[in-house]
C-alpha cells in the first residue's frame, strides 16, 4: 500500500507538470518595460517552501507579444493534443477515484484552451500567455500555481467549466478563502482556489488538516520561501539557465520524506497505509549511499524568445563520481581531418573505465549493502 501511495503521488506530480507546461507556453520573463517581480511583490515564489523536495518555477516573464509569437511558432494545438493524450492515458491506467478526478479536472481545463488563439482570447478568460508558473511539492504531494491576468474573469471562466466537467466539485470556505474540492470520501482530494492573482491547485490526502490546506493556498506562508533561499538564482548561475524557468528534483529529499515524513501532507498520505509498511528506516544508510552519488535531477530553460526555446535536463552527481567519469573521455585519432561537412566520433579510455569499475566494486565489497526491506 505504501508503494501504491508513492506511485499515486508520483503520477500526480507528472500530471501537474504536464498541465503547467501547457497553459501558456508559460515560462516567463520580462524583456519589456515591465519589471521582474521584486522580493516584496513576488506572490508566486514567496509561497513555495524552500525545503520542497522538488520544484520547477520561474523568476521572470517575457513580454506578451513575444509569448504569442512563440506560441504561434511552436504550434499550440499540436502540443495540446499531445498533452491531452498523455493525461487521458494516465487517467485510464489509474484505479484510484481521487486521482481520476484530479486528472479529469486537468483534462477539462486543457480542452478549454483549444479555442484560445489570440492575446484577446487569453485576456477575456483572465489569463496571460506569458504567465509565470510553478510546480512544487508540499512534502511528497504536488501543487501548482499560475499567475492570472484578472481573477474575476478567470473565476467566471472556471465556473463555466465546472458544469461541463465529468468531475464532482464542491464549494467550501476556509477563513475568507473560497475554494473547490473533490469529494472527501476519496483517498486523495483535488483542491483549487483563486487568490493573490493566481490559480492554485493541489492534490492532498483526504485526511489532511486545515493547516495543510492553508499552506497550499498561501494563507500560511512558509517559514523560509524559495524566494528567500535564492536557490533559483543559484541554479541559473551554476547551470547557465535563464530566469524563465528552472528547477530540481532532490533524490535525497524525496527518499527521506518517504522514509520519515516531516511535512504534514506526507504524514497524512502515509497514514492512509492500512498495512504494515516495510521498515525502510533500517535502509537509510544504504539509501544515503546511493542518493549521495546522484543527489538531484536538475532542469532549466537556457533560451526563451519569440523564435525559439531551448533547455536541458541534467543528472547531478557527486564530485567524486563526476571526476571519475570525466577521466573516461579521450581523443579520437583523425577526427576532423577529412573534408566532410561534419565529423562525429566518440572514444572511451578503457583503462580508466576499468579502474573506475574496480574502484566501485571494491567499495561494495568492503561495505556491502545490507537492506532487506526493499527486497
Short mmCIF file of the C-alpha atoms (twelve columns), coordinates in Angstrom:
data_MODEL
# 
_entry.id   MODEL 
# 
loop_
_atom_site.group_PDB 
_atom_site.id 
_atom_site.type_symbol 
_atom_site.label_atom_id 
_atom_site.label_alt_id 
_atom_site.label_comp_id 
_atom_site.label_asym_id 
_atom_site.label_seq_id 
_atom_site.Cartn_x 
_atom_site.Cartn_y 
_atom_site.Cartn_z 
_atom_site.pdbx_PDB_model_num 
ATOM 1   C CA . UNK A 1   0.000   0.000  0.000   1 
ATOM 2   C CA . UNK A 2   2.837   2.387  0.843   1 
ATOM 3   C CA . UNK A 3   4.328   1.744  -2.574  1 
ATOM 4   C CA . UNK A 4   0.942   2.358  -4.207  1 
ATOM 5   C CA . UNK A 5   0.585   5.691  -2.415  1 
ATOM 6   C CA . UNK A 6   4.022   6.808  -3.547  1 
ATOM 7   C CA . UNK A 7   3.133   5.847  -7.124  1 
ATOM 8   C CA . UNK A 8   -0.056  7.913  -6.872  1 
ATOM 9   C CA . UNK A 9   1.906   10.923 -5.666  1 
ATOM 10  C CA . UNK A 10  4.444   10.481 -8.463  1 
ATOM 11  C CA . UNK A 11  1.667   10.206 -11.052 1 
ATOM 12  C CA . UNK A 12  0.115   13.361 -9.686  1 
ATOM 13  C CA . UNK A 13  3.429   15.188 -9.968  1 
ATOM 14  C CA . UNK A 14  3.770   14.119 -13.590 1 
ATOM 15  C CA . UNK A 15  0.255   15.231 -14.460 1 
ATOM 16  C CA . UNK A 16  0.614   18.621 -12.742 1 
ATOM 17  C CA . UNK A 17  3.858   19.099 -14.648 1 
ATOM 18  C CA . UNK A 18  2.065   18.379 -17.935 1 
ATOM 19  C CA . UNK A 19  -0.613  20.947 -17.117 1 
ATOM 20  C CA . UNK A 20  1.907   23.538 -16.011 1 
ATOM 21  C CA . UNK A 21  3.877   23.155 -19.191 1 
ATOM 22  C CA . UNK A 22  0.916   23.850 -21.365 1 
ATOM 23  C CA . UNK A 23  -1.391  26.539 -20.193 1 
ATOM 24  C CA . UNK A 24  0.564   29.414 -21.610 1 
ATOM 25  C CA . UNK A 25  3.775   28.125 -23.022 1 
ATOM 26  C CA . UNK A 26  4.116   29.822 -19.880 1 
ATOM 27  C CA . UNK A 27  7.654   30.200 -18.977 1 
ATOM 28  C CA . UNK A 28  8.314   33.565 -18.369 1 
ATOM 29  C CA . UNK A 29  10.392  36.564 -18.391 1 
ATOM 30  C CA . UNK A 30  10.384  40.158 -18.891 1 
ATOM 31  C CA . UNK A 31  12.112  41.647 -21.865 1 
ATOM 32  C CA . UNK A 32  9.930   44.747 -21.881 1 
ATOM 33  C CA . UNK A 33  9.445   47.784 -19.655 1 
ATOM 34  C CA . UNK A 34  7.577   45.680 -17.114 1 
ATOM 35  C CA . UNK A 35  9.933   44.894 -14.233 1 
ATOM 36  C CA . UNK A 36  10.607  41.488 -12.749 1 
ATOM 37  C CA . UNK A 37  8.697   40.756 -9.523  1 
ATOM 38  C CA . UNK A 38  10.573  42.090 -6.508  1 
ATOM 39  C CA . UNK A 39  11.156  40.235 -3.251  1 
ATOM 40  C CA . UNK A 40  8.235   42.102 -1.677  1 
ATOM 41  C CA . UNK A 41  5.869   41.833 -4.648  1 
ATOM 42  C CA . UNK A 42  6.554   38.266 -5.733  1 
ATOM 43  C CA . UNK A 43  3.426   36.405 -4.637  1 
ATOM 44  C CA . UNK A 44  4.435   33.277 -6.547  1 
ATOM 45  C CA . UNK A 45  7.884   32.333 -5.228  1 
ATOM 46  C CA . UNK A 46  7.199   33.672 -1.732  1 
ATOM 47  C CA . UNK A 47  4.573   30.926 -1.209  1 
ATOM 48  C CA . UNK A 48  6.792   27.974 -2.172  1 
ATOM 49  C CA . UNK A 49  8.622   26.331 0.766   1 
ATOM 50  C CA . UNK A 50  12.403  26.313 0.361   1 
ATOM 51  C CA . UNK A 51  12.611  22.744 1.698   1 
ATOM 52  C CA . UNK A 52  10.353  21.329 -1.028  1 
ATOM 53  C CA . UNK A 53  11.872  18.114 -2.430  1 
ATOM 54  C CA . UNK A 54  11.041  19.164 -5.991  1 
ATOM 55  C CA . UNK A 55  10.130  22.287 -7.912  1 
ATOM 56  C CA . UNK A 56  10.164  23.957 -11.311 1 
ATOM 57  C CA . UNK A 57  9.494   27.685 -11.342 1 
ATOM 58  C CA . UNK A 58  10.414  30.958 -12.989 1 
ATOM 59  C CA . UNK A 59  11.605  34.314 -11.690 1 
ATOM 60  C CA . UNK A 60  10.670  36.489 -14.653 1 
ATOM 61  C CA . UNK A 61  8.348   36.587 -17.630 1 
ATOM 62  C CA . UNK A 62  8.831   37.531 -21.253 1 
ATOM 63  C CA . UNK A 63  6.593   40.085 -22.969 1 
ATOM 64  C CA . UNK A 64  3.091   39.069 -24.031 1 
ATOM 65  C CA . UNK A 65  3.921   39.907 -27.643 1 
ATOM 66  C CA . UNK A 66  6.958   37.608 -27.678 1 
ATOM 67  C CA . UNK A 67  4.965   34.918 -25.895 1 
ATOM 68  C CA . UNK A 68  2.237   34.994 -28.532 1 
ATOM 69  C CA . UNK A 69  4.837   34.882 -31.310 1 
ATOM 70  C CA . UNK A 70  6.439   31.836 -29.692 1 
ATOM 71  C CA . UNK A 71  3.062   30.131 -29.187 1 
ATOM 72  C CA . UNK A 72  2.262   30.626 -32.868 1 
ATOM 73  C CA . UNK A 73  5.663   29.355 -33.959 1 
ATOM 74  C CA . UNK A 74  5.568   26.229 -31.789 1 
ATOM 75  C CA . UNK A 75  2.031   25.239 -32.786 1 
ATOM 76  C CA . UNK A 76  -0.071  25.245 -29.642 1 
ATOM 77  C CA . UNK A 77  -2.798  22.904 -30.893 1 
ATOM 78  C CA . UNK A 78  -0.411  20.048 -31.629 1 
ATOM 79  C CA . UNK A 79  1.151   20.493 -28.189 1 
ATOM 80  C CA . UNK A 80  -2.278  20.482 -26.527 1 
ATOM 81  C CA . UNK A 81  -3.323  17.325 -28.333 1 
ATOM 82  C CA . UNK A 82  -0.159  15.577 -27.177 1 
ATOM 83  C CA . UNK A 83  -0.615  16.633 -23.547 1 
ATOM 84  C CA . UNK A 84  -4.292  15.692 -23.586 1 
ATOM 85  C CA . UNK A 85  -3.432  12.236 -24.887 1 
ATOM 86  C CA . UNK A 86  -0.853  11.733 -22.130 1 
ATOM 87  C CA . UNK A 87  -3.229  12.863 -19.384 1 
ATOM 88  C CA . UNK A 88  -6.069  10.715 -20.728 1 
ATOM 89  C CA . UNK A 89  -3.729  7.720  -20.781 1 
ATOM 90  C CA . UNK A 90  -2.761  8.391  -17.153 1 
ATOM 91  C CA . UNK A 91  -6.432  8.649  -16.214 1 
ATOM 92  C CA . UNK A 92  -7.231  5.364  -17.946 1 
ATOM 93  C CA . UNK A 93  -4.480  3.490  -16.099 1 
ATOM 94  C CA . UNK A 94  -5.282  4.584  -12.529 1 
ATOM 95  C CA . UNK A 95  -7.946  2.898  -10.419 1 
ATOM 96  C CA . UNK A 96  -7.948  5.461  -7.588  1 
ATOM 97  C CA . UNK A 97  -11.078 7.684  -7.766  1 
ATOM 98  C CA . UNK A 98  -9.314  10.707 -6.285  1 
ATOM 99  C CA . UNK A 99  -6.568  10.539 -8.880  1 
ATOM 100 C CA . UNK A 100 -9.098  10.068 -11.680 1 
ATOM 101 C CA . UNK A 101 -10.928 13.209 -10.520 1 
ATOM 102 C CA . UNK A 102 -7.660  15.160 -10.331 1 
ATOM 103 C CA . UNK A 103 -6.786  14.203 -13.895 1 
ATOM 104 C CA . UNK A 104 -10.358 14.884 -15.024 1 
ATOM 105 C CA . UNK A 105 -10.109 18.496 -13.836 1 
ATOM 106 C CA . UNK A 106 -6.845  18.939 -15.712 1 
ATOM 107 C CA . UNK A 107 -8.208  17.429 -18.907 1 
ATOM 108 C CA . UNK A 108 -11.256 19.721 -18.799 1 
ATOM 109 C CA . UNK A 109 -9.072  22.810 -18.344 1 
ATOM 110 C CA . UNK A 110 -6.756  21.784 -21.179 1 
ATOM 111 C CA . UNK A 111 -9.637  21.183 -23.571 1 
ATOM 112 C CA . UNK A 112 -10.891 24.699 -22.892 1 
ATOM 113 C CA . UNK A 113 -7.636  26.034 -24.342 1 
ATOM 114 C CA . UNK A 114 -8.487  24.637 -27.762 1 
ATOM 115 C CA . UNK A 115 -10.375 27.870 -28.512 1 
ATOM 116 C CA . UNK A 116 -7.731  30.234 -27.114 1 
ATOM 117 C CA . UNK A 117 -5.755  31.628 -30.034 1 
ATOM 118 C CA . UNK A 118 -5.178  35.373 -29.613 1 
ATOM 119 C CA . UNK A 119 -3.973  37.679 -26.855 1 
ATOM 120 C CA . UNK A 120 -7.537  38.950 -26.509 1 
ATOM 121 C CA . UNK A 121 -8.728  35.357 -26.048 1 
ATOM 122 C CA . UNK A 122 -6.301  34.919 -23.148 1 
ATOM 123 C CA . UNK A 123 -7.327  38.184 -21.502 1 
ATOM 124 C CA . UNK A 124 -11.056 37.501 -21.882 1 
ATOM 125 C CA . UNK A 125 -10.741 34.428 -19.657 1 
ATOM 126 C CA . UNK A 126 -8.403  36.126 -17.189 1 
ATOM 127 C CA . UNK A 127 -5.125  34.580 -18.362 1 
ATOM 128 C CA . UNK A 128 -1.769  35.794 -19.657 1 
ATOM 129 C CA . UNK A 129 0.188   33.951 -22.367 1 
ATOM 130 C CA . UNK A 130 3.397   34.842 -20.525 1 
ATOM 131 C CA . UNK A 131 2.204   33.933 -17.033 1 
ATOM 132 C CA . UNK A 132 4.799   32.664 -14.614 1 
ATOM 133 C CA . UNK A 133 4.015   29.321 -13.036 1 
ATOM 134 C CA . UNK A 134 5.453   26.874 -10.548 1 
ATOM 135 C CA . UNK A 135 5.168   23.173 -9.791  1 
ATOM 136 C CA . UNK A 136 6.437   22.063 -6.385  1 
ATOM 137 C CA . UNK A 137 5.898   19.661 -3.528  1 
ATOM 138 C CA . UNK A 138 4.231   20.033 -0.178  1 
ATOM 139 C CA . UNK A 139 6.279   17.148 1.094   1 
ATOM 140 C CA . UNK A 140 5.523   14.354 -1.383  1 
ATOM 141 C CA . UNK A 141 2.259   15.898 -2.614  1 
ATOM 142 C CA . UNK A 142 2.200   18.058 -5.762  1 
ATOM 143 C CA . UNK A 143 0.982   21.631 -6.013  1 
ATOM 144 C CA . UNK A 144 0.940   24.150 -8.852  1 
ATOM 145 C CA . UNK A 145 0.460   27.906 -9.164  1 
ATOM 146 C CA . UNK A 146 -0.054  30.116 -12.202 1 
ATOM 147 C CA . UNK A 147 -0.349  33.891 -12.451 1 
ATOM 148 C CA . UNK A 148 -3.600  35.411 -13.714 1 
ATOM 149 C CA . UNK A 149 -4.397  38.470 -15.787 1 
ATOM 150 C CA . UNK A 150 -7.700  39.012 -13.966 1 
ATOM 151 C CA . UNK A 151 -9.031  36.965 -11.023 1 
ATOM 152 C CA . UNK A 152 -12.719 37.621 -11.615 1 
ATOM 153 C CA . UNK A 153 -12.597 36.883 -15.335 1 
ATOM 154 C CA . UNK A 154 -10.801 33.601 -14.666 1 
ATOM 155 C CA . UNK A 155 -13.260 32.724 -11.898 1 
ATOM 156 C CA . UNK A 156 -16.161 33.179 -14.315 1 
ATOM 157 C CA . UNK A 157 -14.322 31.090 -16.916 1 
ATOM 158 C CA . UNK A 158 -13.607 28.277 -14.446 1 
ATOM 159 C CA . UNK A 159 -17.132 28.251 -13.024 1 
ATOM 160 C CA . UNK A 160 -18.377 27.845 -16.584 1 
ATOM 161 C CA . UNK A 161 -16.133 24.809 -16.997 1 
ATOM 162 C CA . UNK A 162 -17.392 23.122 -13.842 1 
ATOM 163 C CA . UNK A 163 -20.850 22.475 -15.280 1 
ATOM 164 C CA . UNK A 164 -19.293 20.591 -18.198 1 
ATOM 165 C CA . UNK A 165 -16.779 18.610 -16.141 1 
ATOM 166 C CA . UNK A 166 -17.266 14.917 -15.578 1 
ATOM 167 C CA . UNK A 167 -15.947 15.526 -12.065 1 
ATOM 168 C CA . UNK A 168 -17.847 16.225 -8.860  1 
ATOM 169 C CA . UNK A 169 -16.601 19.505 -7.354  1 
ATOM 170 C CA . UNK A 170 -17.902 21.021 -4.116  1 
ATOM 171 C CA . UNK A 171 -17.546 24.603 -2.909  1 
ATOM 172 C CA . UNK A 172 -16.088 25.331 0.525   1 
ATOM 173 C CA . UNK A 173 -14.612 28.179 2.523   1 
ATOM 174 C CA . UNK A 174 -11.535 28.389 4.748   1 
ATOM 175 C CA . UNK A 175 -11.415 31.716 6.541   1 
ATOM 176 C CA . UNK A 176 -12.138 34.243 3.809   1 
ATOM 177 C CA . UNK A 177 -10.842 31.966 1.034   1 
ATOM 178 C CA . UNK A 178 -13.369 30.259 -1.249  1 
ATOM 179 C CA . UNK A 179 -12.260 27.064 -2.948  1 
ATOM 180 C CA . UNK A 180 -13.415 23.934 -4.749  1 
ATOM 181 C CA . UNK A 181 -12.633 20.339 -3.832  1 
ATOM 182 C CA . UNK A 182 -13.442 16.813 -4.948  1 
ATOM 183 C CA . UNK A 183 -15.408 14.524 -2.560  1 
ATOM 184 C CA . UNK A 184 -13.889 13.977 0.893   1 
ATOM 185 C CA . UNK A 185 -14.750 10.268 0.696   1 
ATOM 186 C CA . UNK A 186 -11.957 9.758  -1.820  1 
ATOM 187 C CA . UNK A 187 -8.475  8.898  -0.585  1 
ATOM 188 C CA . UNK A 188 -6.965  11.876 -2.415  1 
ATOM 189 C CA . UNK A 189 -8.649  15.238 -2.912  1 
ATOM 190 C CA . UNK A 190 -8.108  17.880 -5.561  1 
ATOM 191 C CA . UNK A 191 -8.294  21.418 -4.161  1 
ATOM 192 C CA . UNK A 192 -8.483  24.570 -6.296  1 
ATOM 193 C CA . UNK A 193 -8.624  28.222 -5.338  1 
ATOM 194 C CA . UNK A 194 -8.158  31.641 -6.910  1 
ATOM 195 C CA . UNK A 195 -6.316  34.177 -4.761  1 
ATOM 196 C CA . UNK A 196 -3.338  36.549 -4.826  1 
ATOM 197 C CA . UNK A 197 -3.804  36.929 -8.605  1 
ATOM 198 C CA . UNK A 198 -3.092  33.224 -9.101  1 
ATOM 199 C CA . UNK A 199 -4.904  29.964 -9.641  1 
ATOM 200 C CA . UNK A 200 -3.658  27.333 -7.201  1 
ATOM 201 C CA . UNK A 201 -4.247  23.602 -7.499  1 
ATOM 202 C CA . UNK A 202 -3.058  20.777 -5.291  1 
ATOM 203 C CA . UNK A 203 -3.600  17.121 -4.532  1 
ATOM 204 C CA . UNK A 204 -3.852  16.322 -0.832  1 
ATOM 205 C CA . UNK A 205 -4.845  13.287 1.242   1 
ATOM 206 C CA . UNK A 206 -8.465  13.498 2.362   1 
ATOM 207 C CA . UNK A 207 -7.301  13.260 5.994   1 
ATOM 208 C CA . UNK A 208 -5.042  16.327 5.734   1 
ATOM 209 C CA . UNK A 209 -5.914  19.055 8.232   1 
ATOM 210 C CA . UNK A 210 -6.759  22.689 7.593   1 
ATOM 211 C CA . UNK A 211 -3.158  23.717 8.303   1 
ATOM 212 C CA . UNK A 212 -2.039  21.829 5.183   1 
ATOM 213 C CA . UNK A 213 -4.752  23.453 3.067   1 
ATOM 214 C CA . UNK A 214 -3.670  26.848 4.413   1 
ATOM 215 C CA . UNK A 215 -0.105  26.119 3.273   1 
ATOM 216 C CA . UNK A 216 -1.322  25.071 -0.166  1 
ATOM 217 C CA . UNK A 217 -3.373  28.240 -0.629  1 
ATOM 218 C CA . UNK A 218 -0.714  30.538 0.816   1 
ATOM 219 C CA . UNK A 219 -2.873  31.583 3.768   1 
ATOM 220 C CA . UNK A 220 0.020   30.457 5.960   1 
ATOM 221 C CA . UNK A 221 3.328   31.343 4.275   1 
ATOM 222 C CA . UNK A 222 6.357   29.043 4.561   1 
ATOM 223 C CA . UNK A 223 8.951   29.738 7.245   1 
ATOM 224 C CA . UNK A 224 11.554  30.157 4.507   1 
ATOM 225 C CA . UNK A 225 10.383  30.535 0.925   1 
ATOM 226 C CA . UNK A 226 12.050  29.576 -2.326  1 
ATOM 227 C CA . UNK A 227 12.347  33.292 -2.993  1 
ATOM 228 C CA . UNK A 228 14.232  33.898 0.255   1 
ATOM 229 C CA . UNK A 229 16.521  30.891 -0.184  1 
ATOM 230 C CA . UNK A 230 17.839  32.156 -3.514  1 
ATOM 231 C CA . UNK A 231 18.032  28.613 -4.904  1 
ATOM 232 C CA . UNK A 232 16.522  29.573 -8.261  1 
ATOM 233 C CA . UNK A 233 19.212  32.183 -8.806  1 
ATOM 234 C CA . UNK A 234 21.877  29.678 -7.763  1 
ATOM 235 C CA . UNK A 235 20.625  27.168 -10.340 1 
ATOM 236 C CA . UNK A 236 20.653  29.833 -13.037 1 
ATOM 237 C CA . UNK A 237 24.209  30.844 -12.243 1 
ATOM 238 C CA . UNK A 238 25.624  27.334 -11.899 1 
ATOM 239 C CA . UNK A 239 23.956  25.771 -14.944 1 
ATOM 240 C CA . UNK A 240 23.608  28.895 -17.122 1 
ATOM 241 C CA . UNK A 241 19.819  28.826 -17.078 1 
ATOM 242 C CA . UNK A 242 17.698  31.843 -17.920 1 
ATOM 243 C CA . UNK A 243 15.275  33.353 -15.359 1 
ATOM 244 C CA . UNK A 244 12.391  31.905 -17.395 1 
ATOM 245 C CA . UNK A 245 12.289  28.530 -15.668 1 
ATOM 246 C CA . UNK A 246 14.483  26.112 -13.734 1 
ATOM 247 C CA . UNK A 247 14.138  23.512 -11.029 1 
ATOM 248 C CA . UNK A 248 15.381  20.375 -9.401  1 
ATOM 249 C CA . UNK A 249 14.183  17.057 -8.011  1 
ATOM 250 C CA . UNK A 250 16.139  16.078 -4.910  1 
ATOM 251 C CA . UNK A 251 16.549  12.309 -4.718  1 
ATOM 252 C CA . UNK A 252 17.673  12.514 -1.091  1 
ATOM 253 C CA . UNK A 253 14.809  14.859 -0.202  1 
ATOM 254 C CA . UNK A 254 12.173  12.611 -1.763  1 
ATOM 255 C CA . UNK A 255 13.551  9.419  -0.227  1 
ATOM 256 C CA . UNK A 256 13.953  10.999 3.214   1 
ATOM 257 C CA . UNK A 257 10.401  12.341 3.114   1 
ATOM 258 C CA . UNK A 258 9.109   8.898  2.137   1 
ATOM 259 C CA . UNK A 259 11.085  7.044  4.831   1 
ATOM 260 C CA . UNK A 260 10.489  9.538  7.620   1 
ATOM 261 C CA . UNK A 261 7.911   12.147 6.545   1 
ATOM 262 C CA . UNK A 262 8.318   15.601 8.071   1 
ATOM 263 C CA . UNK A 263 5.703   17.581 6.167   1 
ATOM 264 C CA . UNK A 264 2.127   17.116 7.474   1 
ATOM 265 C CA . UNK A 265 0.902   16.408 3.928   1 
ATOM 266 C CA . UNK A 266 3.317   13.471 3.615   1 
ATOM 267 C CA . UNK A 267 2.415   12.272 7.101   1 
ATOM 268 C CA . UNK A 268 -1.274  12.313 6.206   1 
ATOM 269 C CA . UNK A 269 -0.573  10.428 2.974   1 
ATOM 270 C CA . UNK A 270 1.328   7.636  4.694   1 
ATOM 271 C CA . UNK A 271 -1.266  7.392  7.467   1 
ATOM 272 C CA . UNK A 272 -3.629  6.095  4.787   1 
ATOM 273 C CA . UNK A 273 -1.484  2.955  4.627   1 
ATOM 274 C CA . UNK A 274 -3.535  0.298  6.399   1 
ATOM 275 C CA . UNK A 275 -0.890  -2.403 6.055   1 
ATOM 276 C CA . UNK A 276 2.368   -2.829 7.949   1 
ATOM 277 C CA . UNK A 277 4.861   -0.889 5.835   1 
ATOM 278 C CA . UNK A 278 8.379   -2.137 5.263   1 
ATOM 279 C CA . UNK A 279 10.956  -0.767 7.678   1 
ATOM 280 C CA . UNK A 280 12.745  1.484  5.225   1 
ATOM 281 C CA . UNK A 281 14.310  3.377  8.131   1 
ATOM 282 C CA . UNK A 282 16.628  0.371  8.513   1 
ATOM 283 C CA . UNK A 283 17.768  1.003  4.942   1 
ATOM 284 C CA . UNK A 284 18.630  4.672  5.435   1 
ATOM 285 C CA . UNK A 285 22.414  4.166  5.324   1 
ATOM 286 C CA . UNK A 286 22.237  2.178  2.085   1 
ATOM 287 C CA . UNK A 287 19.835  4.655  0.517   1 
ATOM 288 C CA . UNK A 288 22.014  7.594  1.552   1 
ATOM 289 C CA . UNK A 289 24.977  5.949  -0.177  1 
ATOM 290 C CA . UNK A 290 23.031  5.744  -3.424  1 
ATOM 291 C CA . UNK A 291 21.451  9.186  -3.282  1 
ATOM 292 C CA . UNK A 292 24.815  10.782 -2.488  1 
ATOM 293 C CA . UNK A 293 26.066  9.541  -5.866  1 
ATOM 294 C CA . UNK A 294 23.070  11.034 -7.724  1 
ATOM 295 C CA . UNK A 295 21.719  13.785 -5.439  1 
ATOM 296 C CA . UNK A 296 19.420  15.550 -7.876  1 
ATOM 297 C CA . UNK A 297 17.865  15.875 -11.290 1 
ATOM 298 C CA . UNK A 298 18.267  19.465 -12.491 1 
ATOM 299 C CA . UNK A 299 16.389  21.070 -15.381 1 
ATOM 300 C CA . UNK A 300 16.003  24.524 -16.852 1 
ATOM 301 C CA . UNK A 301 15.445  26.824 -19.826 1 
ATOM 302 C CA . UNK A 302 18.548  28.315 -21.439 1 
ATOM 303 C CA . UNK A 303 16.859  30.436 -24.101 1 
ATOM 304 C CA . UNK A 304 13.308  31.697 -24.487 1 
ATOM 305 C CA . UNK A 305 12.313  34.333 -27.012 1 
ATOM 306 C CA . UNK A 306 9.874   34.828 -29.870 1 
ATOM 307 C CA . UNK A 307 11.845  32.473 -32.120 1 
ATOM 308 C CA . UNK A 308 12.994  29.563 -30.014 1 
ATOM 309 C CA . UNK A 309 13.050  27.787 -26.705 1 
ATOM 310 C CA . UNK A 310 15.898  25.580 -25.519 1 
ATOM 311 C CA . UNK A 311 16.598  23.824 -22.262 1 
ATOM 312 C CA . UNK A 312 18.419  20.936 -20.679 1 
ATOM 313 C CA . UNK A 313 17.951  18.138 -18.177 1 
ATOM 314 C CA . UNK A 314 20.959  17.100 -16.097 1 
ATOM 315 C CA . UNK A 315 21.617  14.292 -13.650 1 
ATOM 316 C CA . UNK A 316 23.714  15.825 -10.891 1 
ATOM 317 C CA . UNK A 317 26.394  13.519 -9.485  1 
ATOM 318 C CA . UNK A 318 28.746  13.610 -6.530  1 
ATOM 319 C CA . UNK A 319 32.032  15.438 -7.123  1 
ATOM 320 C CA . UNK A 320 33.962  12.171 -6.787  1 
ATOM 321 C CA . UNK A 321 31.829  10.359 -9.362  1 
ATOM 322 C CA . UNK A 322 31.969  13.362 -11.697 1 
ATOM 323 C CA . UNK A 323 35.773  13.353 -11.509 1 
ATOM 324 C CA . UNK A 324 35.891  9.613  -12.213 1 
ATOM 325 C CA . UNK A 325 33.571  9.931  -15.210 1 
ATOM 326 C CA . UNK A 326 35.478  12.886 -16.656 1 
ATOM 327 C CA . UNK A 327 38.581  10.697 -16.768 1 
ATOM 328 C CA . UNK A 328 36.869  8.344  -19.236 1 
ATOM 329 C CA . UNK A 329 36.992  10.662 -22.245 1 
ATOM 330 C CA . UNK A 330 39.875  10.624 -24.686 1 
ATOM 331 C CA . UNK A 331 40.656  11.847 -28.192 1 
ATOM 332 C CA . UNK A 332 39.515  10.174 -31.402 1 
ATOM 333 C CA . UNK A 333 42.506  9.816  -33.760 1 
ATOM 334 C CA . UNK A 334 41.910  11.523 -37.100 1 
ATOM 335 C CA . UNK A 335 38.599  13.114 -36.123 1 
ATOM 336 C CA . UNK A 336 38.010  16.272 -38.154 1 
ATOM 337 C CA . UNK A 337 40.832  15.668 -40.608 1 
ATOM 338 C CA . UNK A 338 38.503  14.909 -43.515 1 
ATOM 339 C CA . UNK A 339 36.695  17.376 -45.772 1 
ATOM 340 C CA . UNK A 340 33.145  16.426 -44.806 1 
ATOM 341 C CA . UNK A 341 30.533  18.847 -43.552 1 
ATOM 342 C CA . UNK A 342 30.675  17.305 -40.083 1 
ATOM 343 C CA . UNK A 343 32.695  14.735 -38.176 1 
ATOM 344 C CA . UNK A 344 31.255  12.693 -35.348 1 
ATOM 345 C CA . UNK A 345 33.166  10.418 -33.034 1 
ATOM 346 C CA . UNK A 346 33.293  9.039  -29.511 1 
ATOM 347 C CA . UNK A 347 36.071  7.354  -27.589 1 
ATOM 348 C CA . UNK A 348 36.469  5.991  -24.066 1 
ATOM 349 C CA . UNK A 349 39.641  5.361  -22.139 1 
ATOM 350 C CA . UNK A 350 39.155  1.643  -21.481 1 
ATOM 351 C CA . UNK A 351 41.831  1.518  -18.802 1 
ATOM 352 C CA . UNK A 352 40.208  4.425  -16.944 1 
ATOM 353 C CA . UNK A 353 36.800  2.730  -17.251 1 
ATOM 354 C CA . UNK A 354 38.238  -0.499 -15.855 1 
ATOM 355 C CA . UNK A 355 39.827  1.341  -12.930 1 
ATOM 356 C CA . UNK A 356 36.548  3.102  -12.135 1 
ATOM 357 C CA . UNK A 357 34.539  -0.128 -12.183 1 
ATOM 358 C CA . UNK A 358 37.113  -1.828 -9.976  1 
ATOM 359 C CA . UNK A 359 37.050  1.100  -7.535  1 
ATOM 360 C CA . UNK A 360 33.287  0.989  -7.020  1 
ATOM 361 C CA . UNK A 361 33.278  -2.805 -6.908  1 
ATOM 362 C CA . UNK A 362 35.772  -2.628 -4.047  1 
ATOM 363 C CA . UNK A 363 33.531  -0.127 -2.256  1 
ATOM 364 C CA . UNK A 364 30.569  -2.520 -2.430  1 
ATOM 365 C CA . UNK A 365 32.733  -5.496 -1.429  1 
ATOM 366 C CA . UNK A 366 34.231  -3.632 1.541   1 
ATOM 367 C CA . UNK A 367 30.920  -2.147 2.679   1 
ATOM 368 C CA . UNK A 368 28.135  -4.305 1.209   1 
ATOM 369 C CA . UNK A 369 24.520  -3.202 1.055   1 
ATOM 370 C CA . UNK A 370 22.554  -4.716 3.937   1 
ATOM 371 C CA . UNK A 371 18.982  -3.546 3.355   1 
ATOM 372 C CA . UNK A 372 16.387  -6.321 3.145   1 
ATOM 373 C CA . UNK A 373 13.197  -4.270 3.417   1 
ATOM 374 C CA . UNK A 374 13.172  -3.399 -0.270  1 
ATOM 375 C CA . UNK A 375 13.808  -6.920 -1.361  1 
# 
